[in-house]
Coordinates of C-alpha atoms in Angstrom, one line a residue:
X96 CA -25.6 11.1 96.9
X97 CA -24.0 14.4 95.7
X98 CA -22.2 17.1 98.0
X99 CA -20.1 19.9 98.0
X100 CA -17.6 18.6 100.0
X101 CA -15.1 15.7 98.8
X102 CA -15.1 12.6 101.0
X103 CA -14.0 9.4 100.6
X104 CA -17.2 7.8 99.2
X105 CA -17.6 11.6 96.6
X106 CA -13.9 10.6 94.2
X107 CA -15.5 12.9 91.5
X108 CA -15.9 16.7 92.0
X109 CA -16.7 19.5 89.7
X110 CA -13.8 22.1 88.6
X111 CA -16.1 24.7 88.5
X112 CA -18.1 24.6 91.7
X113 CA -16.8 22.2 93.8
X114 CA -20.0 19.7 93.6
X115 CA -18.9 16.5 94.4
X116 CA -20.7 13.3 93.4
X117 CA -19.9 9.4 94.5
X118 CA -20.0 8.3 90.1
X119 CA -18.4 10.4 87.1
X120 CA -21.2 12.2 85.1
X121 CA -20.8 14.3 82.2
X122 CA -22.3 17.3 83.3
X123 CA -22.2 19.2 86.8
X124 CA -25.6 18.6 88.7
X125 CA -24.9 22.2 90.8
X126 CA -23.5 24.8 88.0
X127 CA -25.1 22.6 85.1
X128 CA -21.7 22.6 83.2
X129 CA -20.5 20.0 80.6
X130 CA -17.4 17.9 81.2
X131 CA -16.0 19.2 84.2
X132 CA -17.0 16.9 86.6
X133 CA -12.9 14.8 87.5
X134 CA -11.4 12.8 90.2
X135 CA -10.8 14.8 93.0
X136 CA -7.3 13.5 93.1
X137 CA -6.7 15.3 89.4
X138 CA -4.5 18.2 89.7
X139 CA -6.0 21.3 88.7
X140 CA -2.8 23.8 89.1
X141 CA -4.7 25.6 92.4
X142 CA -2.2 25.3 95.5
X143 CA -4.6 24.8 98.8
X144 CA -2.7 25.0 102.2
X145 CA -3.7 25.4 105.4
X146 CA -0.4 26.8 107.3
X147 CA 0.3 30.5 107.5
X148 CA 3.1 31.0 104.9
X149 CA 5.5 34.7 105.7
X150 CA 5.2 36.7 102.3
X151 CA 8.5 38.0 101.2
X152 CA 9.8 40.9 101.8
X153 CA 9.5 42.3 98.2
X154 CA 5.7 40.8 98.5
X155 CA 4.7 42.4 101.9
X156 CA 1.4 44.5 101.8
X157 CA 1.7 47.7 101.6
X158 CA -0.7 50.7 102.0
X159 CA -2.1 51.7 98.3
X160 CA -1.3 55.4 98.4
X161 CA 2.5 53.9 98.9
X162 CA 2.6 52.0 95.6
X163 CA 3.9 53.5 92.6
X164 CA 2.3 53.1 89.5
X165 CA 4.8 55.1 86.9
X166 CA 7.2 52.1 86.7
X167 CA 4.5 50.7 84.7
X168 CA 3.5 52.4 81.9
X169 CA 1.2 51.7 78.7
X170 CA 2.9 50.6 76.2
X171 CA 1.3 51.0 72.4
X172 CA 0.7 48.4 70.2
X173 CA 1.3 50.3 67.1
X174 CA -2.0 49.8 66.1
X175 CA -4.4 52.7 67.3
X176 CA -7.2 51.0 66.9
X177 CA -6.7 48.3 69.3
X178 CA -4.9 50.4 71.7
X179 CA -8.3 52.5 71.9
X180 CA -10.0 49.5 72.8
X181 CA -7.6 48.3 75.6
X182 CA -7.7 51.8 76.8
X183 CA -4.4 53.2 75.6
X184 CA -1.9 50.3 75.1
X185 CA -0.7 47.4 76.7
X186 CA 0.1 47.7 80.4
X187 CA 3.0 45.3 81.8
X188 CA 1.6 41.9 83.1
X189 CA -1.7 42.2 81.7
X190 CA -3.5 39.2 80.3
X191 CA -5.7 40.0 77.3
X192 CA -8.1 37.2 76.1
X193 CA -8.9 37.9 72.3
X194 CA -11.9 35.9 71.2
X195 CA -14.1 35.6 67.7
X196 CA -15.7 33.4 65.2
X197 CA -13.5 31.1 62.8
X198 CA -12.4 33.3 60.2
X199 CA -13.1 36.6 61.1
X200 CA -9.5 37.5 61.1
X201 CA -7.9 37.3 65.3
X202 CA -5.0 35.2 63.4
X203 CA -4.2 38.5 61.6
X204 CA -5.1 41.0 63.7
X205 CA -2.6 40.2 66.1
X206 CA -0.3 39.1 63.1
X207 CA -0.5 43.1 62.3
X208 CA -0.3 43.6 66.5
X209 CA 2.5 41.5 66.7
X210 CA 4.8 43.1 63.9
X211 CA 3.7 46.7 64.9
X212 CA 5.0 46.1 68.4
X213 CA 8.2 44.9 66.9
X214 CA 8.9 48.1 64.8
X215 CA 8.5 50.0 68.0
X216 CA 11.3 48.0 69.8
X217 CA 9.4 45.4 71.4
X218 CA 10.7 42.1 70.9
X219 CA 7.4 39.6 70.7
X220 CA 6.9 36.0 70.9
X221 CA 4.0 34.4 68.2
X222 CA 3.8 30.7 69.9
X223 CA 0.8 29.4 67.2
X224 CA -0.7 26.1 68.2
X225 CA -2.9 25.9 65.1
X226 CA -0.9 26.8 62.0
X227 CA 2.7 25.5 61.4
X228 CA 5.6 28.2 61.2
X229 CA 5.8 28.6 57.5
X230 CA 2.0 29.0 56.6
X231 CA 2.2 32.4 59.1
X232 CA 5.0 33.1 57.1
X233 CA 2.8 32.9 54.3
X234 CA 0.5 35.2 55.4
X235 CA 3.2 37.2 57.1
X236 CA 4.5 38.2 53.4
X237 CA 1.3 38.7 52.1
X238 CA 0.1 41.3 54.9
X239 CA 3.9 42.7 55.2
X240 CA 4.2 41.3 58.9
X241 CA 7.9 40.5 58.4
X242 CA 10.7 41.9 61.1
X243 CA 13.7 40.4 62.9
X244 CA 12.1 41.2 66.2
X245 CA 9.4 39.1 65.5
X246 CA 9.7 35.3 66.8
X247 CA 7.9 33.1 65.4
X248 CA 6.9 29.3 67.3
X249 CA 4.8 26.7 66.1
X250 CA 4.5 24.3 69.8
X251 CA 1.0 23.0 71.6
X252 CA 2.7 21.8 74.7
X253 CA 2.5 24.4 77.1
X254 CA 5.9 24.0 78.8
X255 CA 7.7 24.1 75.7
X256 CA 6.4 27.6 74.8
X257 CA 7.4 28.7 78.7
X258 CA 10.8 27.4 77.4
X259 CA 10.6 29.8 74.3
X260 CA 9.5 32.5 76.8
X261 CA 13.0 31.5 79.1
X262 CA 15.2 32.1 75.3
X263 CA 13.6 34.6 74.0
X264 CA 12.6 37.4 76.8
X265 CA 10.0 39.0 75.0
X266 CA 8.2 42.2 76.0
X267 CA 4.5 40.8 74.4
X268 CA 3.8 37.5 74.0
X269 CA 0.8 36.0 71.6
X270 CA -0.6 32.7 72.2
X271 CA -2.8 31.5 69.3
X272 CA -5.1 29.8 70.8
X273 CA -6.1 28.6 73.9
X274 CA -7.9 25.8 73.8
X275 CA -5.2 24.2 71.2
X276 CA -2.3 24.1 74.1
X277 CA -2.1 21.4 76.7
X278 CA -0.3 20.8 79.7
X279 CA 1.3 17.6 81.2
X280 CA 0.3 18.7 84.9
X281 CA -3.4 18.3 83.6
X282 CA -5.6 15.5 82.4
X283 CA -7.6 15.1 79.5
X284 CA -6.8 16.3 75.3
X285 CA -6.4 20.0 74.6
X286 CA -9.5 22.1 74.9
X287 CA -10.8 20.4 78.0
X288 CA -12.0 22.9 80.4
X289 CA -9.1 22.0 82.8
X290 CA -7.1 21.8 80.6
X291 CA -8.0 25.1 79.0
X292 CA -8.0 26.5 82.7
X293 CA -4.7 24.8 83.6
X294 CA -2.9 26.6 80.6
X295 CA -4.6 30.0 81.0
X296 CA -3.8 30.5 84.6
X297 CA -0.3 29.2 83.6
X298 CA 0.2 31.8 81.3
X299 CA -1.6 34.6 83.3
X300 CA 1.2 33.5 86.4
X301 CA 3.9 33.7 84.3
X302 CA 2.3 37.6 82.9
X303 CA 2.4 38.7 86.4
X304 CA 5.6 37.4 87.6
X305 CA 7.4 38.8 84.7
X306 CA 5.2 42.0 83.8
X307 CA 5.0 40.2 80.2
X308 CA 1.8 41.3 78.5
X309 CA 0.0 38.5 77.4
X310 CA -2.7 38.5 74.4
X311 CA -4.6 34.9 74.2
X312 CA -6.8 33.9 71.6
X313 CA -9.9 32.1 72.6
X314 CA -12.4 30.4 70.7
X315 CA -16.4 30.5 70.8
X316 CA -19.0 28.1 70.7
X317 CA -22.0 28.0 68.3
X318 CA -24.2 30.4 70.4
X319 CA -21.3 33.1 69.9
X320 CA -20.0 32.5 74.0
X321 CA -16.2 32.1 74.6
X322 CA -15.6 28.1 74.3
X323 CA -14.2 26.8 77.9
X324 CA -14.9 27.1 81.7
X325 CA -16.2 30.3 82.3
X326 CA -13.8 31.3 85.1
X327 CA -11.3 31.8 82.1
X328 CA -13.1 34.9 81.5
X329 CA -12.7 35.7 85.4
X330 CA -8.7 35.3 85.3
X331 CA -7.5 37.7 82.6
X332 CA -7.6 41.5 82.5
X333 CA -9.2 42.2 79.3
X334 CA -11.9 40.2 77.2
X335 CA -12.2 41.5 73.2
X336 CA -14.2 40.5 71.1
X337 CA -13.9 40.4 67.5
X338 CA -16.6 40.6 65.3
X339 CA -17.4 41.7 61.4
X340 CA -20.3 40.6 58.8
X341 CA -18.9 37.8 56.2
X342 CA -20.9 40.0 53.5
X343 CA -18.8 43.0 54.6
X344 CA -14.9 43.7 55.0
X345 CA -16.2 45.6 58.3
X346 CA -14.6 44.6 61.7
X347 CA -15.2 45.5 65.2
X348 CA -13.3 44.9 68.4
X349 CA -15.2 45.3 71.1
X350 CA -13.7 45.2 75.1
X351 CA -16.5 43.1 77.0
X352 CA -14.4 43.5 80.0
X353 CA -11.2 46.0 80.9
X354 CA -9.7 46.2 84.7
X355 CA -7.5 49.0 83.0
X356 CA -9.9 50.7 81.0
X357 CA -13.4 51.9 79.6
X358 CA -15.5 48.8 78.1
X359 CA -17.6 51.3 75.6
X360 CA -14.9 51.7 73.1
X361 CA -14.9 50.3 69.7
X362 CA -11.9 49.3 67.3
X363 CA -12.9 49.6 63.4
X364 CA -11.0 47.5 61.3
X365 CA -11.3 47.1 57.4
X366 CA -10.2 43.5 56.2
X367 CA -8.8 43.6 52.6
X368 CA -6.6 41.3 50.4
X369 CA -3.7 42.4 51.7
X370 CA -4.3 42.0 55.5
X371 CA -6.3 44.2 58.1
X372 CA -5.9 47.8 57.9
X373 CA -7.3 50.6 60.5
X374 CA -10.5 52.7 60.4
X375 CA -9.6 55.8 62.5
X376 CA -12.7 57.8 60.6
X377 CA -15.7 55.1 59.7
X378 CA -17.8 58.2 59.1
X379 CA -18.4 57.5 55.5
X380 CA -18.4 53.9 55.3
X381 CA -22.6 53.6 56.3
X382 CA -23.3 56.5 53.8
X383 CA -24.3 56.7 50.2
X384 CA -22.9 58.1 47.6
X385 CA -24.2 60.1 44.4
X386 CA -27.0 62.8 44.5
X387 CA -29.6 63.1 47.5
X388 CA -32.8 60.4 46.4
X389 CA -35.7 60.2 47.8
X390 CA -36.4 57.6 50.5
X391 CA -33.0 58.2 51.9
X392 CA -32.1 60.0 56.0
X393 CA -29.1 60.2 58.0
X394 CA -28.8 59.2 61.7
X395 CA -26.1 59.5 63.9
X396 CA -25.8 56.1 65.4
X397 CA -23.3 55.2 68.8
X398 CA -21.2 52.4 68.5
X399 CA -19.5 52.4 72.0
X400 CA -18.0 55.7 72.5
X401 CA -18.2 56.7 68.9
X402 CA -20.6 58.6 66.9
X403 CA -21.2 57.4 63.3
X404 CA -24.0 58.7 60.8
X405 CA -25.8 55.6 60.0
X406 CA -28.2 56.3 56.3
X407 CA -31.1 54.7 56.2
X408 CA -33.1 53.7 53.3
X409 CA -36.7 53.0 52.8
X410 CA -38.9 52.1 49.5
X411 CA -42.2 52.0 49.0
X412 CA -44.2 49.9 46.3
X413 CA -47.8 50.0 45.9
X414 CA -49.9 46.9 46.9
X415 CA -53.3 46.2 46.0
X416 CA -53.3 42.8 48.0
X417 CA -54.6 42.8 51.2
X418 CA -51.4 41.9 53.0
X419 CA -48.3 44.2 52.0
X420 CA -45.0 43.4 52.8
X421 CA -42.7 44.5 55.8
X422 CA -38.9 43.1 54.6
X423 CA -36.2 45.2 56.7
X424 CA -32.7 44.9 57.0
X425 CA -30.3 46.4 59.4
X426 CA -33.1 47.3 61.5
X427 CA -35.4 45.8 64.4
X428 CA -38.7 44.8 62.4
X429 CA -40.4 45.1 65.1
X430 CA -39.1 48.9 65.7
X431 CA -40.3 49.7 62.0
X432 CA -43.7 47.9 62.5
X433 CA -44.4 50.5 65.4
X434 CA -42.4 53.6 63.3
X435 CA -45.5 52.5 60.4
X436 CA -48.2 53.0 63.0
X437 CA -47.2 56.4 64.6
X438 CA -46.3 57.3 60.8
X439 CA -49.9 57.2 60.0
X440 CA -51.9 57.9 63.1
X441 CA -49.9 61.0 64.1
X442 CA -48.7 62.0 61.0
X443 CA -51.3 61.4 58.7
X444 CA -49.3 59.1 56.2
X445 CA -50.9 55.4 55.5
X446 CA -48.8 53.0 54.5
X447 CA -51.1 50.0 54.5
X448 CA -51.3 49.6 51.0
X449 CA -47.8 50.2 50.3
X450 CA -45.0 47.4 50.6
X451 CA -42.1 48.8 52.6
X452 CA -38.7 48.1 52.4
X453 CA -36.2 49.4 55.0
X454 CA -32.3 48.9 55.0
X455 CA -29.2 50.7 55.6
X456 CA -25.7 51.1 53.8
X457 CA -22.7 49.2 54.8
X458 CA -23.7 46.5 56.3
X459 CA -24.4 48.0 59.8
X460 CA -27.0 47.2 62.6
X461 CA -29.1 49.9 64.2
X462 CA -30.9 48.8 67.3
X463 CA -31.2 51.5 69.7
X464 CA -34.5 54.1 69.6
X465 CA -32.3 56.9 68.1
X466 CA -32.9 55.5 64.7
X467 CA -36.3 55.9 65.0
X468 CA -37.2 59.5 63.9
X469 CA -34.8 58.5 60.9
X470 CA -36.6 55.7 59.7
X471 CA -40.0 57.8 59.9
X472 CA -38.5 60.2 57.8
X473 CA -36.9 58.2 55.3
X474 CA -40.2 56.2 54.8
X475 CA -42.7 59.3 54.4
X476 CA -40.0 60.6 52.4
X477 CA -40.0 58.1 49.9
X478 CA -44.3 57.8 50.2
X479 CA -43.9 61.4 49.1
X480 CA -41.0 60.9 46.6
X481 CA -39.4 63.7 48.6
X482 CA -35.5 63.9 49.2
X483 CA -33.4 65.8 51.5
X484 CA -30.3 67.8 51.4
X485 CA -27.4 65.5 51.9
X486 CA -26.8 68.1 55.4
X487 CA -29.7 66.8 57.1
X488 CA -29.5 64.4 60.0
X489 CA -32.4 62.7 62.2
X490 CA -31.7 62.0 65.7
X491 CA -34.7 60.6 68.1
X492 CA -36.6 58.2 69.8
X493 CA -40.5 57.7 68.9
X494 CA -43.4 57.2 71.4
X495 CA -46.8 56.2 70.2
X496 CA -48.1 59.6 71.1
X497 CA -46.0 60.8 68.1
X498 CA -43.8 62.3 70.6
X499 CA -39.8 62.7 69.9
X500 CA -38.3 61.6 72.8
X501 CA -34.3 62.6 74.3
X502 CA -31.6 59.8 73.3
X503 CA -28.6 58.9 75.5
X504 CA -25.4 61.4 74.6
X505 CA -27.7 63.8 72.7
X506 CA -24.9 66.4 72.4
X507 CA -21.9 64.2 71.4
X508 CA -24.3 63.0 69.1
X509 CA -25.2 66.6 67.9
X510 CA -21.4 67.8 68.0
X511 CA -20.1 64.7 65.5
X512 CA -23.2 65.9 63.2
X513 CA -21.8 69.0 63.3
X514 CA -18.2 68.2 62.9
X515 CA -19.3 66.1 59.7
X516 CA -21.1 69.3 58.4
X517 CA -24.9 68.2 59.1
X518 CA -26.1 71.8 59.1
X519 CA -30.3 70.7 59.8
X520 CA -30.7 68.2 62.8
X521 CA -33.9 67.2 63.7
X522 CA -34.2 65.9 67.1
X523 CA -36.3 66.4 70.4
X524 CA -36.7 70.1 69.9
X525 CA -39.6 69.6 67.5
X526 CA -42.1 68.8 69.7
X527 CA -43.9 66.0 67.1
X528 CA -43.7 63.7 64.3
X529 CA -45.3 66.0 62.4
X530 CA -43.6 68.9 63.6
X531 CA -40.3 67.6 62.5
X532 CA -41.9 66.4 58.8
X533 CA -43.1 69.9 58.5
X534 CA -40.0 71.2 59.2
X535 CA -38.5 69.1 57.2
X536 CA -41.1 70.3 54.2
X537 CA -42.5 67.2 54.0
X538 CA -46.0 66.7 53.3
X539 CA -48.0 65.8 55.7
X540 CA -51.8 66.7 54.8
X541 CA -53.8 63.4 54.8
X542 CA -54.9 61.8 51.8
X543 CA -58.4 61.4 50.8
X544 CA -60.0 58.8 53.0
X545 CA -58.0 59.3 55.9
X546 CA -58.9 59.3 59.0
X547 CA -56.6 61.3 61.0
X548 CA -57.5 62.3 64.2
X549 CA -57.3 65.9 65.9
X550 CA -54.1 67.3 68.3

C-alpha cells in the first residue's frame, strides 16, 4: 500500500511529491509523473536536518529596507534583443533556463550571447555537453563568434565543468544542455529527472554563491513542454523560450517566467547563413511589398509588449458548387468563419458562393480579436476588387451584432500606427461594420437577391 511518508516496508518514493510506495513503478501514482519514482535511500542533493544550525554572520537576516541592491547591477549581454527579454541584462547570480525545439538555433543564440559578452569584458565559460570543441569552433568562424575571452569546454560530468568554473573565474557561464550532464552524487544516465534536477540545483548553488550568471539550455518534449521534472522550471530565475517557423528565418524569444523582470516582452531574431542577427524594428518584415492590391489590410498586431502591423490577405474565387472552400493561414479558421457571417448579415456582403482564401505575410500568427476588423476588410475588399491606400490600418474586435468592439492597449496600438505613418485607422470609433466599410469607401449596397435586414 502506497503513502506519503517513507517507512521501512515504502523503500521507493517519488522525487517529485514524496509518494512512497512498498515496489518500484515507473510512474508516480500521486503527481502521475514518469520515472521518478527511486529508493528512498538515493541521494537527491536536498540536505534535510532537524537541529537548529546558527547562520553566519555574513548570512544573518536582515530587515529588507537594509539590503543594498547597487552592488549588483545588470550587466548587458551585448545583444539587445535578449537583454529586452531578460528585462535589461544579466543580473549577478541569476539562473536563466533557455529552452526550444531541436534546431531552432539556442546553440547559436547563445554562441552570439557568449562572444558579445566577451567583447564587453566579460570573461565567459561555454561548457557544451552535446557538440565536441572543434565543431563550435566551426560554427564559431562561420558566425564570427571568435575572442580570447571566450572559453570553450566540451565535458558531460558535472563536476568537471565546476572544476573549469574553479580555473577559469568567469563572469557568465553557458551550459549547453541540461539534460546531457550528469553527476556522480546521483543515480541513473543523463537526462533522468534526478539527474536533470541534481545538476540544475548544482549549478543554480554554485550561481548564487558566486553571483555567476548562469544561462542553461533545456530541451522540450514532443508536446513543446520543457523535457525534465517540472520543479526545474521552479529553481531558476528566468525561463525563455525560443521559438521560430522552419518555413521562416523568423525567431522569437519569449520570457515564460522572470523574477527580475516583465514576462510580456519579445526578442526578434532573424536566422541567416551566417549566424543569428537582431530585429530591433520587425515592422516591415509581416508587410508586402509593391503597389496597394486589392484583397490586402493592415493590422497592428501585439506580440508581447510590441506593436507590429500584421497585413493580411484575402482572395476570393467564384464557386458555383454548393460547398465553397474556407483554407486560411495565419489565422484562427474559426475566427474567419464567424468574420464571413457578420460580413454578410451586417454588412450586406455574401460570400457563400465565393471560395475564400485568407493568409498573412511573413509567416506570422494572429490569434487575438484585434485582427478581426482587418480580416473583414481585406475580404470585402477583395469581393469588391477594391484596394486601399498603403496608410490605412484596421484595428478591432467583431461581435455578431456587427459591432466594433475596444482591443487591449488600444493607444499604444494607435501611437506605433502612427509612428509607422498609418494616417487612416479604423477602429472602435466607427460605430459598425458597415460604418467602417463606408468609411473606408467600400461598397456595401447589397447585391441583388439579398436579404439584408434593417438597422
Amino acid at each position: 500500500m502506497a503513502s506519503r511518508r517513507p517507512t521501512a516496508t515504502a523503500p521507493y518514493r517519488c522525487t517529485e511529491c514524496g509518494w512512497t510506495t512498498i515496489k518500484w513503478v515507473g510512474r508516480c501514482g500521486e503527481c502521475q509523473q514518469w520515472g521518478t519514482v527511486v529508493e528512498a535511500s538515493e541521494q537527491t542533493g536536498v540536505t534535510r536536518t532537524s537541529t537548529p544550525t546558527a547562520p553566519a554572520a555574513d548570512r544573518a537576516a536582515r530587515p529588507i529596507t537594509s539590503i543594498d541592491t547597487r552592488d549588483t547591477p545588470r550587466r548587458t549581454t551585448g545583444v539587445g534583443e535578449f537583454d529586452r527579454v531578460l528585462g535589461g541584462g544579466l543580473v549577478p547570480g541569476a539562473a536563466i533556463l533557455l529552452s526550444g525545439e531541436p534546431g531552432v538555433g539556442k546553440s547559436t543564440l547563445l554562441l552570439d550571447v557568449a562572444v558579445q559578452a566577451a567583447r564587453n569584458g566579460q570573461r565567459v565559460l561555454y561548457a557544451s555537453a552535446e557538440e565536441s570543441t572543434a565543431q563550435v569552433r566551426l560554427r564559431a568562424e562561420r558566425t564570427g563568434a571568435l575572442h580570447n575571452e571566450l572559453f570553450l569546454a566540451s565535458e558531460t560530468d558535472l563536476a568537471t565543468i565546476l572544476g573549469h568554473v574553479d580555473e577559469v573565474q568567469p563572469e557568465l557561464l553557458i551550459v549547453d544542455s541540461v539534460q546531457t550532464v550528469s553527476s556522480a552524487l546521483s543515480e541513473g544516465m543523463a537526462g533522468h529527472p534526478s539527474q536533470v534536477r541534481e545538476v540544475a540545483s548544482t549549478l543554480i548553488r554554485v550561481a548564487k554563491e558566486r553571483d555567476l550568471p548562469v544561462v542553461i539550455v533545456g530541451h522540450v518534449t514532443k508536446d513543446g513542454s520543457i523535457a525534465g521534472p517540472r520543479v526545474l522550471e521552479h529553481l531558476v530565475d528566468v525561463v525563455c523560450h525560443f521559438e521560430g517557423d522552419r518555413q521562416t528565418s523568423l525567431r522569437f524569444v519569449r520570457a515564460l517566467k522572470n523574477r527580475f523582470g516583465p514576462t510580456d516582452e519579445v526578442g526578434c531574431f532573424d536566422m541567416t547563413g551566417s549566424g543569428i542577427a537582431e530585429v530591433p524594428d520587425p515592422s516591415a518584415l509581416f508587410l508586402g511589398h509593391g503597389a496597394p492590391v486589392a484583397g490586402t489590410c493592415v493590422t497592428i498586431a501585439l506580440e508581447g509588449r510590441r506593436a507590429l502591423p500584421v497585413e493580411v490577405q484575402a482572395l476570393t474565387v467564384e464557386n458555383k458548387g454548393p460547398n465553397p472552400r474556407r483554407v486560411v493561414n495565419g489565422v484562427d479558421a474559426a475566427r474567419v468563419a464567424m468574420v464571413l457571417a457578420v460580413l454578410a448579415r451586417r454588412a450586406g456582403i455574401r460570400v457563400s458562393d465565393q471560395d475564400v482564401y485568407v493568409s498573412t505575410v511573413g509567416g506570422v500568427r494572429l490569434v487575438e480579436p484585434a485582427a478581426d476588423l482587418a480580416i473583414a476588410v481585406a475580404v470585402a475588399n477583395a469581393l469588391r476588387d477594391h484596394s486601399l491606400p498603403r496608410s490605412t490600418a484596421a484595428i478591432g474586435e467583431l461581435s455578431l451584432s456587427g459591432e466594433i468592439r475596444p482591443v487591449t492597449q488600444a493607444a499604444q496600438r494607435r501611437t506605433e500606427a502612427e509612428r509607422l505613418g498609418y494616417r487612416t485607422i479604423v477602429d472602435s470609433s466607427s460605430s459598425s461594420l458597415r460604418a467602417a466599410l463606408d468609411r473606408l469607401r467600400v461598397d456595401v449596397q447589397p447585391r441583388v437577391g439579398d436579404d439584408i435586414p434593417a438597422f
